[in-house]
Amino acid sequence: MKNALVINNLYAQTIDGKEILRGVSLTIKIKEKHVLMGPNGGGKSTLAQVLMGHPGYVITKGTIFLDGVDITRISVDKKAKLGLFLGFQYPVEVPGVNFASFLRMAFQEKKSVSLKIFKQNMQKNAKQLGLREDMTERSLNEGFSGGEKKKAEILQMSILKPRYVVLDEPDSGLDVDALQYIAHQVESLNYSFGLLLITHYQRILKYLKPDFVHVLVKGKIVQTGNASLASLIEEKGYNFLFQK
Amino acid sequence: MQIKKQIVLNKSGEVLLPIIWFGKEKEIIYDIYLAEKGASIKVLGVFFGTGESTVDVKVNIYHNSPETTSHFLLKGVLEDSSSINFDGLVKIIKGAKGSIAWLGAYLLLLSNASKGRAVPSLEIAENDIKAGHATTIGKVNELELFYLMSRGIPYEKSKMLLVEGFLSSVVNQLSKGKQSAVKERIAEYANNFI
Amino acid sequence: MSNSPFFTNNVYKFGFYQPENDVVRTPKGLSREVVEMISRIKNEPLWMRNFRLQAYMMFEQKMMPTWGADLSGVNFDELYYYVSSSEKKFHDWKEVPIEVLDTYEKIGIPQAEKKFLGGVGAQYDSEVIYQSIKKHLEEKGVIFTDTDTAVQKYPDLVREYFGTIIPPSDNKFAALNSAVWSGGNFIYVPKGVQVEIPLQAYFRMNAKQIGQFERTLIIADEGSYVHYLEGCTAPNHHTATLHAAVVEVIVKKGARVRYTTVQNWSETVYNLVTKRMFIEEEGVGEWIDGNIGSKVTMKYPSLILAGKGASGEVLSMAFAGANQHQDAGGKAIHLAPYTTSMITSKSVSMQGGRASYRGMVKIAKGAKGSKSFVRCDALLLDELSRSDTYPVNIINEQDVTLGHEASVSKVGEQQLFYLMSRGLNESQATSLIVNGFIEPIMKEIPLDYAVELNRFINLSMEGAVG
């Protein structure tokens, strides 16, 4: 299926054998905004990491197709080049690697750009996100506060313009202002992409309206609905769903 | 090929000693004597091994006077089946009050045939001092690699980015001339893959 | 002033010794005949006699170590290698000879017996006199006896493991112990059995010029758990005494063994011990080592991580006072994938004492995914003391993580000032700081010993500081 990220009956476990995902199926089309919620330990972050190919997990069953291409077992960088992007929940610090250089290198895998133009563009986006200009001169994520790290993830996304964006709890650890910035950035990107946003607190949903809401519990999606499902959960909690 | 040198610091002030290895020498030996009050040495080691290069590195730093300082930072990157054998000794004699010594030796093993041995030793006979050392030996951090690749940067390039990042804390302290020479050598090597 | 807490009026409290009432003793010095005599006295099977004789030959051939502490004061010809105070074993306090009882009374063993302990094997000179094994341990199939008895009663079990982890060829003192060993404990824990109560042993050297050569062998079968404790004191003499012990521990799949030692030998003792744990798949081995006594200690508890997922830890604490050299540390050899080791060493030197950390971490090719971390810190309390660190790190496998950190310093002036500003005097403040420094090790040591250690340290501070 073109113009869609199709996850079909995905099973995954940690490399020392603990099963986390137990048959997840989800289709995200371009221009759609999906939100994934669920209690802690249900596998939300795991799904995000498994999609990207995190070395700590192994897919045991099922497939992932991006724009009709089977990406289940291809290398991490190839997935990225095909248009998949993961905004990490805890972006790792990479000392000694300059932020701007690294991002330009990633950008240049698809298209050439002069350093000057690239930096201009990047600094403009950084400003819009409320990031200090000098941030991009520093080592990748080194010394960034939690909020700055999250914003930096969005900055990367805005430069690389991926077709399918998975954001792993971009709202955790952020104050309201930062939340708004991020939501605004995501909403105002000037190209079409499919979004899977993983959230725990749902606060970001005040600023970002989802088309679909899914609930992941113990490695399986137990409920799918629209934005009102999120409000219901906020009001009554997850247990309410199980009482049906 | 061997480098064997004795360095005696007879006056107060800091001296910078760069040690740069790209596989040529088989043995590097430095005996450094901090002989006068206030003498200070900063040793910056950049080691890059490829092919079957191996090197025995012995650095002995003797704090023979009060208020002497030594700061030793060695970073080694080992590819293919190269290896480093490092023996570092910091010795502070009785009476060398107020001395400070720090020794750090960090080795990055890039291939499954590369090896490292590091023995950073301390012999301290004076209590009014501060001394410490740290060593890490390991491969490239998997999560850092994953992160870079998740942005579309292919494996070899990501690896080299991490290697440069690893060496940067030492390389950036070298003189401008040496910095470019080192960066050039590394870029040359990286181009073999990219 | 001496460095031991057990000094009142400068006399080592445990420095009394029994007028010698010993029953059997080999002639002074070591020879093939002495080794044969020891074996005959013990009425050993041929295989053990041969083991001893072969070991003796190795002892003769092996050189003294060229590294470590100064062992020139050890005179092999001047020692008696076997002394026994009785030929019988006892199972009840009432059967033990009066003088022996008296000795134990003085070091408080009957009190220990009153406490809830699993069993006490106590060593008087070279023979284990008193053994008592609580009923429920026997019922569980746990064997806790002295090694001499084990050779007679469980020969197959002993023969399978004895000398396999530390062969006589390992080093000169292992060869010596293998030739003349006597006493020590043998423990076998069957599959799946958890021994909740720590098993203990006390050691004591009494008659002048006695060497102490106990040999301990612990086998923890799959999935079992045992904690073994030893704490030693020895009377004070002017002539040097030698303690060359060997401890072999086999931790089988999924089992866990913790071995705690608090050593407070008097300041004439050369304490040279070879201790090693062989850890199989998913097994856990822990060495807790407290070294506060002796003239010279050379001891490097080792972990051989032989099976996938095996893990081990060494917590070593050394306290070196005047005329003491503690050369201690730990070794971790990673032979299998996903093994982890952690070595923490804390040493304190004062009044000219010398504390050295000597360690090794070796990760063999194929031990993928292994991790090792070593932290060794040294505190030099005064200008006279000395500290050395010799950590050897050998990595032959790429997919591993090894980290090592060390620091050497004196007591922080700021910290001292802060504590004193709250009303503590200098020695109290120093005690607190030193206690805080060794806390990671202390908290793993059972209460009785921890109390002893604390008192010791505080007393030492009083004499040395302020």
Coordinates of C-alpha atoms in Angstrom, one line a residue, chain B residues 89 91 94 97 102 109-140, chain C residues 354 365 368 376 380-411 413:
Chain B
L89 CA 52.8 4.8 36.2
K91 CA 54.7 8.1 41.2
K94 CA 57.1 11.7 50.0
K97 CA 52.9 18.0 48.8
W102 CA 45.3 12.5 36.7
L109 CA 37.9 -1.4 19.8
L110 CA 36.4 -1.2 16.3
S111 CA 36.8 -4.7 15.1
N112 CA 36.5 -8.1 16.6
A113 CA 40.2 -8.8 16.3
S114 CA 41.5 -5.7 17.9
K115 CA 42.8 -5.9 21.5
G116 CA 43.9 -3.7 24.3
R117 CA 45.8 -4.0 27.6
A118 CA 46.0 -1.1 29.9
V119 CA 47.7 -1.0 33.3
P120 CA 47.5 2.5 34.8
S121 CA 49.4 2.3 38.1
L122 CA 49.8 4.7 41.0
E123 CA 52.5 4.7 43.7
I124 CA 51.8 7.4 46.2
A125 CA 53.9 8.1 49.3
E126 CA 52.5 11.6 50.1
N127 CA 49.1 12.2 51.5
D128 CA 48.6 15.9 50.8
I129 CA 47.9 15.3 47.2
K130 CA 45.1 14.4 44.8
A131 CA 45.5 11.5 42.3
G132 CA 43.2 9.5 40.2
H133 CA 42.9 7.6 37.1
A134 CA 40.3 6.1 34.8
T135 CA 40.3 3.6 32.0
T136 CA 37.6 2.4 29.8
I137 CA 37.9 -0.2 27.0
G138 CA 35.1 -1.2 24.8
K139 CA 33.5 -0.9 21.5
V140 CA 31.4 1.8 19.9
Chain C
R354 CA 51.2 0.7 53.1
K365 CA 38.1 -13.6 23.1
K368 CA 30.9 -11.1 24.1
C376 CA 39.5 1.4 43.8
L380 CA 46.0 8.4 53.1
L381 CA 45.5 9.7 56.6
D382 CA 48.9 11.1 57.3
E383 CA 52.2 12.0 55.8
L384 CA 53.8 8.7 56.7
S385 CA 51.5 6.4 54.7
R386 CA 51.7 5.0 51.3
S387 CA 49.3 3.7 48.7
D388 CA 49.8 1.9 45.4
T389 CA 47.5 0.8 42.7
Y390 CA 48.4 -1.8 40.0
P391 CA 45.3 -2.6 37.9
V392 CA 45.9 -4.8 34.9
N393 CA 43.2 -4.7 32.2
I394 CA 43.5 -7.1 29.3
I395 CA 40.8 -7.1 26.7
N396 CA 40.8 -9.5 23.8
E397 CA 37.2 -9.2 22.8
Q398 CA 35.7 -6.2 21.2
D399 CA 32.1 -6.5 22.3
V400 CA 32.6 -5.7 25.9
T401 CA 32.6 -2.8 28.3
L402 CA 35.3 -2.3 30.8
G403 CA 35.6 0.6 33.2
H404 CA 38.1 1.4 35.9
E405 CA 38.4 4.3 38.2
A406 CA 40.7 5.0 41.1
S407 CA 41.4 7.9 43.4
V408 CA 43.9 8.6 46.1
S409 CA 43.5 11.5 48.5
K410 CA 43.7 12.5 52.1
V411 CA 40.7 13.3 54.2
E413 CA 39.7 19.5 54.6

